[in-house]
Coordinates of C-alpha atoms and ligand atoms in Angstrom, one line a residue:
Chain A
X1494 CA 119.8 84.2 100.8
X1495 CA 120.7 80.6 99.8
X1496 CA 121.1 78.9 102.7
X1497 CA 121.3 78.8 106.3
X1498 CA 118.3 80.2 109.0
X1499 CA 115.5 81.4 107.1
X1500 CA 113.4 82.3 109.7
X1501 CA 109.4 82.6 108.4
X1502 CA 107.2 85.8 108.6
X1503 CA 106.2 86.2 111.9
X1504 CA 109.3 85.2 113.3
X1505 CA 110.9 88.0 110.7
X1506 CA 108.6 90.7 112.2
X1507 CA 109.4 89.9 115.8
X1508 CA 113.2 89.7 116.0
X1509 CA 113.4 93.9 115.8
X1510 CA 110.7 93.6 118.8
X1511 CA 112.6 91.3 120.8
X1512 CA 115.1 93.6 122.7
X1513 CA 112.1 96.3 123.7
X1514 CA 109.8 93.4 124.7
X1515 CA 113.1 91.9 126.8
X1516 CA 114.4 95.0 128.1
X1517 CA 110.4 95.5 129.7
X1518 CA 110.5 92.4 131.2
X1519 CA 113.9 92.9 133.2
X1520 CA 113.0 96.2 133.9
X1521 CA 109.7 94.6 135.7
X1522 CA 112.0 91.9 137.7
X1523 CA 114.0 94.5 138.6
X1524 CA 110.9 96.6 140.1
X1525 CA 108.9 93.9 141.7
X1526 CA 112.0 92.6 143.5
X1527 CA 113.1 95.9 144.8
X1528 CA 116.0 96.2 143.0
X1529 CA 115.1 99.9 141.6
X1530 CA 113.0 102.5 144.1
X1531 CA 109.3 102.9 142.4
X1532 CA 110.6 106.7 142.9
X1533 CA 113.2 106.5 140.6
X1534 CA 111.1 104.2 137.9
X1535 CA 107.6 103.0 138.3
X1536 CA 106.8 99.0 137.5
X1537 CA 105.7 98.5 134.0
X1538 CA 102.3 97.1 135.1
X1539 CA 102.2 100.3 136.8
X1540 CA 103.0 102.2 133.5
X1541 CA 100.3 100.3 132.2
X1542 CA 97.5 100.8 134.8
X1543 CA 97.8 104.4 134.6
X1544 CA 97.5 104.1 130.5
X1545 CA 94.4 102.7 131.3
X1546 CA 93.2 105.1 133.6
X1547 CA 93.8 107.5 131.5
X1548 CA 92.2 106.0 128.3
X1549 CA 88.9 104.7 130.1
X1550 CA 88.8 109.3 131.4
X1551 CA 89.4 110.2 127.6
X1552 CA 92.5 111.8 128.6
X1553 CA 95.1 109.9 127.0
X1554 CA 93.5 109.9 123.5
X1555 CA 92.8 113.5 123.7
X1556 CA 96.6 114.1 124.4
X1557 CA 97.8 112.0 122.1
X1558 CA 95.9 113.2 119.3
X1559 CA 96.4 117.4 120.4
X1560 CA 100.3 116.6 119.6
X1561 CA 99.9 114.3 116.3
X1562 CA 97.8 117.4 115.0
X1563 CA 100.3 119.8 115.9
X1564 CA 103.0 117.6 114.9
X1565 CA 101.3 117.0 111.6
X1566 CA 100.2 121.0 110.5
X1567 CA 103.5 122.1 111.4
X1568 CA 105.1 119.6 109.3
X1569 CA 102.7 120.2 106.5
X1570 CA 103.1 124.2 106.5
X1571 CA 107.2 124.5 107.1
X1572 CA 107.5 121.0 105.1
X1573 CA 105.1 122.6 101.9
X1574 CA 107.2 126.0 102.3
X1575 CA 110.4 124.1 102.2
X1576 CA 109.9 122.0 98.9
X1577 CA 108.2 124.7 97.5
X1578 CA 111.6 127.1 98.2
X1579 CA 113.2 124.1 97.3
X1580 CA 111.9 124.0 94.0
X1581 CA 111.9 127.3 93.2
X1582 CA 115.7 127.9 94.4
X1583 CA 116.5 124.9 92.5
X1584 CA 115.0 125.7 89.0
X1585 CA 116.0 129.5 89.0
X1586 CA 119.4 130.2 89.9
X1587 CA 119.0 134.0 90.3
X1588 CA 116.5 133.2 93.3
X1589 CA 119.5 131.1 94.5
X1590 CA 121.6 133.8 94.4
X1591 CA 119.2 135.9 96.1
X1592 CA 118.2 133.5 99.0
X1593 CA 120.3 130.8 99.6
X1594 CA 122.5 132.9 101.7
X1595 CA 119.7 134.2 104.0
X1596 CA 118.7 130.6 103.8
X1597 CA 122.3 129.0 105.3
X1598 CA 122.4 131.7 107.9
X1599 CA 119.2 131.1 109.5
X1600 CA 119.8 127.6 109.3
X1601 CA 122.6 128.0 111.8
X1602 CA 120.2 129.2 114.3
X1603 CA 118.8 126.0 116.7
X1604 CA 115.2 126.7 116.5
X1605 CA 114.9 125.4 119.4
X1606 CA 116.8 129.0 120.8
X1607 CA 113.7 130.6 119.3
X1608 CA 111.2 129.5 121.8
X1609 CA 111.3 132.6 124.0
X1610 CA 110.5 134.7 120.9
X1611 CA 108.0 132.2 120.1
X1612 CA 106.0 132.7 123.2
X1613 CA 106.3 136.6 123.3
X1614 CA 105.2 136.3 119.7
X1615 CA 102.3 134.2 120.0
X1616 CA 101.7 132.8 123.4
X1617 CA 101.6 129.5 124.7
X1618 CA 98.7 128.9 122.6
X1619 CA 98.9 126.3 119.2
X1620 CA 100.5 128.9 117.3
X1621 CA 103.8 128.9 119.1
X1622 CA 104.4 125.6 118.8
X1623 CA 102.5 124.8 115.3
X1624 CA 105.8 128.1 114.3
X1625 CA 108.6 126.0 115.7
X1626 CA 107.8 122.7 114.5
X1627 CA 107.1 124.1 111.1
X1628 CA 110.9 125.8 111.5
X1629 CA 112.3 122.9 112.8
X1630 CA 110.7 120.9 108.9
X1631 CA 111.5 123.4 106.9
X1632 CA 115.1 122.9 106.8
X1633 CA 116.2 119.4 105.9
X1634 CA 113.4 119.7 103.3
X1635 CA 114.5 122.6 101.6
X1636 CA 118.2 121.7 101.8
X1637 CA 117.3 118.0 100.4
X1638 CA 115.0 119.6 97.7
X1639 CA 117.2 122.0 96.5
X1640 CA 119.7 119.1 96.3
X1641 CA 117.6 116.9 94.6
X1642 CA 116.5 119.0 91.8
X1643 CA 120.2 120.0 91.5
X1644 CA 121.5 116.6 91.0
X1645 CA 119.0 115.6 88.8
X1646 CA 120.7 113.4 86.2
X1647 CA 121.4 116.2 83.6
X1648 CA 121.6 113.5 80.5
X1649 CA 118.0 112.7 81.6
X1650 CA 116.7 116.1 81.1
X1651 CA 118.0 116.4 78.4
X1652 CA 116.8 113.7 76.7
X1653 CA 113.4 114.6 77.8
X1654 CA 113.6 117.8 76.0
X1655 CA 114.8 115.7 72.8
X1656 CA 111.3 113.7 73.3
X1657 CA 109.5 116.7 73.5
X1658 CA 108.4 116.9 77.0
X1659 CA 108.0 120.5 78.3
X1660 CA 107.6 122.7 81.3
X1661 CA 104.8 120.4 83.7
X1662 CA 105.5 117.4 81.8
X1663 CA 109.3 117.5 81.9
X1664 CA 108.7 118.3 86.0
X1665 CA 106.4 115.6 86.3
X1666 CA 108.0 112.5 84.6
X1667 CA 112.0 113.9 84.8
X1668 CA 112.7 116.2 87.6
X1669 CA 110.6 115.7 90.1
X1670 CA 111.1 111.8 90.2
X1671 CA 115.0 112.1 89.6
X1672 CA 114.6 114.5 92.9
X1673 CA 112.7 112.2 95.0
X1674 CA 115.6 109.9 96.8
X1675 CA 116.7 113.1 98.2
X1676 CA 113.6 114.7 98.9
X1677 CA 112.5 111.2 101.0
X1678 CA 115.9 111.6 103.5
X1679 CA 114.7 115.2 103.9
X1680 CA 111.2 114.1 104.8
X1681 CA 112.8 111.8 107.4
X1682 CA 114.7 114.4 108.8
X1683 CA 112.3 116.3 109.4
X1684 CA 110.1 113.6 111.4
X1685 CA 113.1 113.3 113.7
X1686 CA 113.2 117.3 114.1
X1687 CA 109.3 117.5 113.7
X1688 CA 108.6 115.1 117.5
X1689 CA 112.3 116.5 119.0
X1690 CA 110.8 120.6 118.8
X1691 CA 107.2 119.2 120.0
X1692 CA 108.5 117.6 122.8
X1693 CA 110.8 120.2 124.0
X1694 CA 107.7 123.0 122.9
X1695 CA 104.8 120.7 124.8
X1696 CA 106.9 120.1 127.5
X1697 CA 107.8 124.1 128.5
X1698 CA 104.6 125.3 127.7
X1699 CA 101.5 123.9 126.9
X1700 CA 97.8 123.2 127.9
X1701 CA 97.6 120.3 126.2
X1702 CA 99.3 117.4 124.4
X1703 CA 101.6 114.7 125.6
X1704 CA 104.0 116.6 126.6
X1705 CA 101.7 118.6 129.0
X1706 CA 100.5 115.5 130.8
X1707 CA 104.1 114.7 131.3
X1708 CA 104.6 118.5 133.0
X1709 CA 101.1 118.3 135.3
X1710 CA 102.5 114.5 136.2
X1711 CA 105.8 115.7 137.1
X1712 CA 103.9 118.2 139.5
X1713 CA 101.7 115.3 141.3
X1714 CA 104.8 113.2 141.5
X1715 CA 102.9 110.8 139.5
X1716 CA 106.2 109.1 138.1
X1717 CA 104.5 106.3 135.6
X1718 CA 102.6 109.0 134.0
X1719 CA 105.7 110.2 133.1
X1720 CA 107.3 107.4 131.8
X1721 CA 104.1 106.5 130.3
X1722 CA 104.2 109.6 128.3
X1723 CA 108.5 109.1 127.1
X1724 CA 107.0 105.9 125.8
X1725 CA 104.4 107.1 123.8
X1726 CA 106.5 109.8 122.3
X1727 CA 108.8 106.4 121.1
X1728 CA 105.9 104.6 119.7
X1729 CA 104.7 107.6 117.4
X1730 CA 108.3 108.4 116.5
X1731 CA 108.5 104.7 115.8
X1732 CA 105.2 105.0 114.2
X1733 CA 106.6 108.4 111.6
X1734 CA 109.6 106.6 110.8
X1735 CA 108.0 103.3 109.4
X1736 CA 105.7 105.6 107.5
X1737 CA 108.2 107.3 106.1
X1738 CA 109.5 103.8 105.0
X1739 CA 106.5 102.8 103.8
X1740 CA 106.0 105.6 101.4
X1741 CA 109.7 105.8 100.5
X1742 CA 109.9 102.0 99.5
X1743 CA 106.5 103.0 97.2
X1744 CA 108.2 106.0 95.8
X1745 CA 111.4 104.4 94.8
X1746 CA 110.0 100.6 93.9
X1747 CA 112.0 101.3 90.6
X1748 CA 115.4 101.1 92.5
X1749 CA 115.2 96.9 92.1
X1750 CA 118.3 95.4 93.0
X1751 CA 119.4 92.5 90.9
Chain B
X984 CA 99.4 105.4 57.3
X985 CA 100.8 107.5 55.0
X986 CA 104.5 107.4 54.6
X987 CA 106.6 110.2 56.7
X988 CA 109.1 112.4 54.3
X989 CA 112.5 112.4 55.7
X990 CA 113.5 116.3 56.3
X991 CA 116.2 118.0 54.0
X992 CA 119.7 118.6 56.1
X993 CA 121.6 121.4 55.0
X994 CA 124.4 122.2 57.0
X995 CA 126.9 125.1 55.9
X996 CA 130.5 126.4 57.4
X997 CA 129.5 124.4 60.6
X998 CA 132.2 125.3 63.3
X999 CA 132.3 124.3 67.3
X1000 CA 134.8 125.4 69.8
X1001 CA 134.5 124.3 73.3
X1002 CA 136.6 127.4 74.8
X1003 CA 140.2 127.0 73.1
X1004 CA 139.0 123.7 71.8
X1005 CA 138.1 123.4 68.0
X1006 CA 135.9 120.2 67.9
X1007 CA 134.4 120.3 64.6
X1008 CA 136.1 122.8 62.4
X1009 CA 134.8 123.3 58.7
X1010 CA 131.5 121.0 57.4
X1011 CA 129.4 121.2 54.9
X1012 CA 127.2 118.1 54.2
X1013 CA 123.9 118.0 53.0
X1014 CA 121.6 114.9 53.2
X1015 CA 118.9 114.1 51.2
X1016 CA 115.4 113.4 52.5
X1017 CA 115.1 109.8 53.4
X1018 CA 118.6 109.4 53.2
X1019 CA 120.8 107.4 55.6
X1020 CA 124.3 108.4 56.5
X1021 CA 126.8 106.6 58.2
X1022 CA 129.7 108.9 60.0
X1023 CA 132.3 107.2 61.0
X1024 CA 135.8 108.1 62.7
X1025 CA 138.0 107.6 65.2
X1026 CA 137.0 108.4 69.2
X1027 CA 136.9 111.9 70.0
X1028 CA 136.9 113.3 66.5
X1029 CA 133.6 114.9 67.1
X1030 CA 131.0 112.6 65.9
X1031 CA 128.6 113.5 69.0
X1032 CA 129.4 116.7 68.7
X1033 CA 128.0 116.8 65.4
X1034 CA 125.2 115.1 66.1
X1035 CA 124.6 117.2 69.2
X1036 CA 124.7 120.4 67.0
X1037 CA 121.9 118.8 64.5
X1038 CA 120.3 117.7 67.2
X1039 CA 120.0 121.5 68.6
X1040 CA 121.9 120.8 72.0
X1041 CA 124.7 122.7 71.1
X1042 CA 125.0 125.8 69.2
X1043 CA 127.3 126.4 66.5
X1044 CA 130.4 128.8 66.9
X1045 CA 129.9 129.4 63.3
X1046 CA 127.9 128.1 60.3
X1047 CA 124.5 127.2 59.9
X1048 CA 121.9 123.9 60.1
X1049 CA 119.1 124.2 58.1
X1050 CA 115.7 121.3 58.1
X1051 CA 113.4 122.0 54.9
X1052 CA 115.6 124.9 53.8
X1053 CA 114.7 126.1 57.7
X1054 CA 117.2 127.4 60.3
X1055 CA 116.5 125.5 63.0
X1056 CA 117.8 126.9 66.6
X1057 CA 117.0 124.8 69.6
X1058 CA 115.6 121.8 69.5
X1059 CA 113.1 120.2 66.9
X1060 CA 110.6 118.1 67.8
X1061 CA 110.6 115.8 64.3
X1062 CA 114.2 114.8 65.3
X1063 CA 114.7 112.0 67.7
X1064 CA 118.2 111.1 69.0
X1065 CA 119.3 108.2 70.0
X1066 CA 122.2 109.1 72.9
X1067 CA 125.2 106.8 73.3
X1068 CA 123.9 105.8 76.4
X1069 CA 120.4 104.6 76.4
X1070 CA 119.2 107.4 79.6
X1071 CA 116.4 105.7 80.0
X1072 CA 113.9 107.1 82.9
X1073 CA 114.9 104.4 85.6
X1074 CA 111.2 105.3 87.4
X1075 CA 109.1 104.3 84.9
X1076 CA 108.5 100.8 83.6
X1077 CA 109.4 99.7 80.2
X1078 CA 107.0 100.6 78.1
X1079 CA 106.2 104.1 79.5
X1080 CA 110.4 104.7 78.7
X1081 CA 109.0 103.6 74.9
X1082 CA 106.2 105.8 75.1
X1083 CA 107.9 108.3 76.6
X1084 CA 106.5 111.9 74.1
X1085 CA 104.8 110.3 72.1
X1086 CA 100.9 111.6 71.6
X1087 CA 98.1 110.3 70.2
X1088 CA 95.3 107.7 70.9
X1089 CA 96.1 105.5 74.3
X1090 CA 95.5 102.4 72.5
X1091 CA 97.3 103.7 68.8
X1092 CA 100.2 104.5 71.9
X1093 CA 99.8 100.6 73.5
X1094 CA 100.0 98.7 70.1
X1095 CA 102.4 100.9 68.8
X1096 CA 104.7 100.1 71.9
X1097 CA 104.0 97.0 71.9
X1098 CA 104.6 95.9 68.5
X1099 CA 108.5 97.8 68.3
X1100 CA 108.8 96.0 71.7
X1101 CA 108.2 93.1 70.1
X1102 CA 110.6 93.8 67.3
X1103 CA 113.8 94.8 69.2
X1104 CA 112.8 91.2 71.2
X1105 CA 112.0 92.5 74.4
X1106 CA 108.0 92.0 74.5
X1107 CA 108.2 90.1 77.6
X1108 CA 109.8 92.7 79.4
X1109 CA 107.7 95.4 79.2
X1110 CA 106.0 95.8 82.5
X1111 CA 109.9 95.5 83.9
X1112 CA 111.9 98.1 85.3
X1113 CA 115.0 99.6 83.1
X1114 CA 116.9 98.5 86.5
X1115 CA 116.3 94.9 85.5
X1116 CA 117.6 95.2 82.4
X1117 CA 121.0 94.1 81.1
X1118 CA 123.1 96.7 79.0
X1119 CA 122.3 95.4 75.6
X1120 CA 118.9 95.1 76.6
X1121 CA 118.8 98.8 77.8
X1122 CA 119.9 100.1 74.3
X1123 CA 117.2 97.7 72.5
X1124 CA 114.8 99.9 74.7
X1125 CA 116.6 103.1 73.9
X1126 CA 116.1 102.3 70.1
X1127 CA 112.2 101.2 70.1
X1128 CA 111.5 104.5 72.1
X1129 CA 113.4 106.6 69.1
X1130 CA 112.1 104.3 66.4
X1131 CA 108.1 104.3 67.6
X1132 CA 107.5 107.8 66.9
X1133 CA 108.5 108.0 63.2
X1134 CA 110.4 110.7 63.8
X1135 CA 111.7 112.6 60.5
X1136 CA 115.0 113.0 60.9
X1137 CA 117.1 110.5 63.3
X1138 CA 119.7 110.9 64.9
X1139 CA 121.3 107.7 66.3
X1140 CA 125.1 107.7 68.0
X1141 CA 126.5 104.1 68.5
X1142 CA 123.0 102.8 68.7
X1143 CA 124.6 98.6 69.0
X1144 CA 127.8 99.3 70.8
X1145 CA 126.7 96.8 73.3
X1146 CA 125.0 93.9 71.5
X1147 CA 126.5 90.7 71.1
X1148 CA 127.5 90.0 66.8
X1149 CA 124.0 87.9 66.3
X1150 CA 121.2 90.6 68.1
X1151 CA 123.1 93.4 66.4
X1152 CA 122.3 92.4 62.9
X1153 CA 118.8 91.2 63.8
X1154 CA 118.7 95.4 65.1
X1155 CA 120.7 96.5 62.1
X1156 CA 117.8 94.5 60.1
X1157 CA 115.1 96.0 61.8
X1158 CA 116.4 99.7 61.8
X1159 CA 116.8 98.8 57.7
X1160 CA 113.2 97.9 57.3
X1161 CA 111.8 100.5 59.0
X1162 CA 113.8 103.8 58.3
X1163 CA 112.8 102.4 54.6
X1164 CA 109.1 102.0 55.2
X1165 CA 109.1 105.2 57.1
X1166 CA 111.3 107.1 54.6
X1167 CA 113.0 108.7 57.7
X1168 CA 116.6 110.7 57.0
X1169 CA 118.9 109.4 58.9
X1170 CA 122.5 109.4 60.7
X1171 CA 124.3 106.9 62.0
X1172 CA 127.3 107.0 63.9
X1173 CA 129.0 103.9 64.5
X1174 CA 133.0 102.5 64.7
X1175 CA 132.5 100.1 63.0
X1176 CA 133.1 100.3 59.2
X1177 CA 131.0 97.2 58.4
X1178 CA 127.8 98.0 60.4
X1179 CA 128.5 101.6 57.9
X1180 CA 128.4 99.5 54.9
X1181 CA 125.8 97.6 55.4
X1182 CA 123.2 100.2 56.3
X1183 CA 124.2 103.1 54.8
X1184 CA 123.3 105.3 51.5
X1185 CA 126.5 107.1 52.1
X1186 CA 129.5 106.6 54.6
X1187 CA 130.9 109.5 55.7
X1188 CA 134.7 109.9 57.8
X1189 CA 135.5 112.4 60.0
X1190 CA 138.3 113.4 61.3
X1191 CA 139.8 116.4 63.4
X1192 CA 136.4 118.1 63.1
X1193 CA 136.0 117.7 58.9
X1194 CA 135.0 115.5 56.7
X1195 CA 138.0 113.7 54.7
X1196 CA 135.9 111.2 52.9
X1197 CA 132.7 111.6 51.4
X1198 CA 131.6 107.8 50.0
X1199 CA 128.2 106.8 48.4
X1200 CA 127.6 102.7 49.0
X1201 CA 125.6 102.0 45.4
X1202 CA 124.5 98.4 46.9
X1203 CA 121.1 97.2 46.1
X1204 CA 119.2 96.4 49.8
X1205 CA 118.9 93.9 51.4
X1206 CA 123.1 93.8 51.6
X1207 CA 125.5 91.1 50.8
X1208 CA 128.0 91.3 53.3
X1209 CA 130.3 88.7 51.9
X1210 CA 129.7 89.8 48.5
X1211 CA 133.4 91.2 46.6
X1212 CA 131.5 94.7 46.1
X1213 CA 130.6 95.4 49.8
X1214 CA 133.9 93.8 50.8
X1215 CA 135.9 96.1 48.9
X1216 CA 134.1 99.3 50.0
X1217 CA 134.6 98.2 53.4
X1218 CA 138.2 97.4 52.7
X1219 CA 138.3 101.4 51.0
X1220 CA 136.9 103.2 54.0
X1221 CA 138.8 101.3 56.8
X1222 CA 142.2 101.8 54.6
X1223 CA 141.7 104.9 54.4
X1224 CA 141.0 105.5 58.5
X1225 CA 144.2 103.8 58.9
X1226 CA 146.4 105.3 56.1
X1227 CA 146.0 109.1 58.1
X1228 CA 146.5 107.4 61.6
X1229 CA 149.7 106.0 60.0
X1230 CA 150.5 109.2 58.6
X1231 CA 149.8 110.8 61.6
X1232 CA 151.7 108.4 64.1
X1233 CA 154.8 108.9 61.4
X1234 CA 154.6 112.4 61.7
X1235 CA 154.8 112.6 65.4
X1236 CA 158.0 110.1 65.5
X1237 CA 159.5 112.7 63.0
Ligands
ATP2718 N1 130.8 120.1 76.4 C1 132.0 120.0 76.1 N2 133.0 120.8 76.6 C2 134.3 120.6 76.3 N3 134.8 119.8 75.4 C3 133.9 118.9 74.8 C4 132.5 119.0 75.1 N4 131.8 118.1 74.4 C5 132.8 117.4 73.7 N5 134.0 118.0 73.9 C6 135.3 117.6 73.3 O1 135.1 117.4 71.9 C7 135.8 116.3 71.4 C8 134.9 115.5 70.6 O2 134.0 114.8 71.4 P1 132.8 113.9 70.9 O3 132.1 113.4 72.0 O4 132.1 114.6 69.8 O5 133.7 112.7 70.3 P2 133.2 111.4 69.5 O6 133.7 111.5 68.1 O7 131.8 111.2 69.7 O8 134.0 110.2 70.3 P3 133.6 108.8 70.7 O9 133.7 107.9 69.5 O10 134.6 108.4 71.7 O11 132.2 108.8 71.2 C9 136.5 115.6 72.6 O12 137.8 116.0 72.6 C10 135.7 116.2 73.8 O13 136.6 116.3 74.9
MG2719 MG1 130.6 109.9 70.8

């Protein structure tokens, strides 16, 4: 960047914001001048009324914080078991040859056809839906893991071994670096997958969670609720995803372009 | 410190076949402790694969490669190799990629580092990521992280393909002085018959997988490259590379 607009920090961070904020705004003409029934979509302000309701009665961060802890231990047991297969299939080829297979064929399976067994199997209670979201992970972070390691620069490994690094070492300053890029589009994968399966498990059966508030509002016709709780579900997918950029523009601060 | 003796190469009835291939087909060669070789030869006649074998990143079809009157199989951890590209770790900084296997003290490590990265001219870069880096640059790092560890036995292929005339005889220098203070046995591969010459003990030709010339370089050090002596042994080995392409370019229009 030479020349031309430079536009300064502040300005920077709120150009992204700019179409959400607009789009809010119109969409709150359109309701307070009648243009859209209040049936079909609530005013903003009343969007936000309710979020305050809800926040002064405790509700709302109760909700909100049910779901980010299911969201989270699912993603941390079928995300660990993932790059742990990962690994594993990805160092030893005879494990390859033993799983992989299995692995491809139950990956053609939506997970998301699995909720009936997962209620049989364990109820509507946390486990069903901590099982599906840790399904839904496990996946893209086992396919990007196994991946990584495989494409690890081979010349690189080499000339480790030549330097004398071994076993941990060799893992720790060769492989498992060289495997990170792909392990990072895995891990944001699976935050898509990881809110998609919660939202669909919350919302068919739950007794908690943001996806249960959205079910009871439904019931009570209480239509910004509703809404209220589709918007939350964009903020804290939002929220994952700049995380996940966050950590990946950490992990990878080596890849400088000049 | 106390000075670092150079291993004893011995290699016997060396043969490598990649499938039908026959890259290096007869060699015997035996190299002195402390002693610096220069191979040189035209492109693809096997010099990396003779290296690699040394080196313990192949395995021989046939023959033997002995260190100390040892059979080595794998990889040995006195021999450093210097690839002919510099695979530097792109995820760690500089001077880690220097450091890289090296063990001892932290701070012996951190002076150490930073005195060769001072020497190849690249102090200032240390903290920088190999991404940074131009190409030449990148093989300067390549050679402090095989020089720092006084390694034994050295293996370096093409190590100054990439410098510009001036910074390769400043490197050419500086491998010099310190293979000779370390008393490290070395071998070079290079394509260029001058670079041979002027750092070499003996130069060495290979071609189609053996050894056709065999040539010790009896110049006192530091070397006169304009001197008629070193001129003329330069003149004798690249004849001699171009007499059997000759031959062999004649033979294929017959
Ligand atoms: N792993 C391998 N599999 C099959 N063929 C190989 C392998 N490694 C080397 N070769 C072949 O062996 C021959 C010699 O290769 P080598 O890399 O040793 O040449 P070189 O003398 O180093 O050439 P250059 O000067 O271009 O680097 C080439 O024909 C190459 O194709
Ligand atoms: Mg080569």
């Amino acid at each position: 960047m030479t020349s031309g607009f430079r536009p300064g920090r502040t300005v920077k961070f709120m150009i992204p914001w700019s179409v959400p904020v607009g789009l809010v705004i119109l969409w709150q003409l359109l309701a307070h001048f009648g243009w859209i029934s209040s049936r079909i979509l609530p005013e903003p302000a009343g969007v936000i009324q309710s979020a305050i309701r809800l926040t002064e009665s405790g509700d709302l961060l109760r909700y909100i914080s049910d779901s980010t802890s299911r969201a989270l231990v699912g993603l941390v047991i079928g995300g660990s078991i993932g790059l742990v297969l990962g690994f594993f299939n990805g160092f030893f080829p005879v494990a390859e040859k033993l799983l992989d297979t299995t692995i491809q064929m139950l990956r053609n399976i939506p997970h998301l056809a699995l909720i009936p067994v997962a209620i049989l199997w364990f109820g509507i209670g946390e486990e069903s839906k901590l099982f599906l979201v840790a399904l839904g992970v496990f996946f893209p972070l086992y396919l990007n893991t196994f991946h990584g390691i495989r494409s690890v620069d081979p010349g690189l490994i080499e000339m480790g071994k030549v330097y004398g690094l071994r076993g941990w070492t060799l893992f720790w300053k060769v492989i498992l670096p060289g495997a990170m890029p792909s392990i990072l589009v895995g891990l944001r994968y699976s935050l898509g997958i990881m809110w998609l399966t919660l939202i669909v498990a919350e919302t068919i059966s739950s007794d908690t969670g943001i996806g249960y508030m959205a079910m009871n509002a439904r019931e009570f016709m209480q239509m910004d609720v509703v809404v209220l709780s589709i918007l939350l579900y964009a903020l804290l997918g939002k929220l994952a995803d700049v995380l996940a950029k966050g950590l990946e523009s950490w992990c990878l601060r080596w890849r400088v372009n000049r | 410190m106390g000075k670092a003796v150079g291993i004893h190469l011995e290699i016997r009835g060396l043969q490598k076949r990649f499938g039908e291939r026959l890259v290096i087909e007869n060699i015997d060669l035996q190299v002195r402790e402390g002693e610096f070789v220069a191979i040189v030869g035209r492109s693809g006649c096997g010099k990396s694969t003779l290296l690699r074998l040394i080196a313990g990143l192949e395995t021989p079809t046939e023959g033997k490669i002995t260190q100390d009157n040892i059979w080595v199989q794998g990889i040995n951890p006195a021999v450093r190799v210097m690839f002919q590209e510099p695979r530097l770790l792109p995820w760690q900084k500089v001077s880690d990629n220097v450091a890289l296997g090296m063990d001892g003290k932290t701070e012996d490590i951190e002076e150490r580092t930073s005195q060769i990265l001072q020497q190849v001219g690249l102090e200032d870069y240390k903290d920088e990521w190999p991404a940074v880096l131009s190409g030449g640059q990148r093989q300067r790092v390549a050679l402090a992280r095989a020089l720092v560890s006084r390694p034994r036995l050295l293996l370096l292929d093409e190590p100054l393909g990439a410098l510009d005339a001036l910074t390769r005889i400043e490197m050419q220098q500086l491998i010099e002085k310190l293979l000779q203070k370390q008393g490290t046995t070395a071998l070079l591969v290079t394509h260029d018959v001058e670079e041979a010459v002027a750092l070499a003990d003996r130069v060495i030709l290979l071609e189609e997988g053996e050894i056709t010339l065999d040539l010790p370089i009896p110049l006192p050090r530091p070397r006169q490259r304009n001197s008629t002596k070193f001129v003329s042994l330069a003149g004798r080995i690249l004849d001699r590379i171009m007499q059997t392409s000759a031959n062999e370019s004649s033979r294929q229009v017959l």
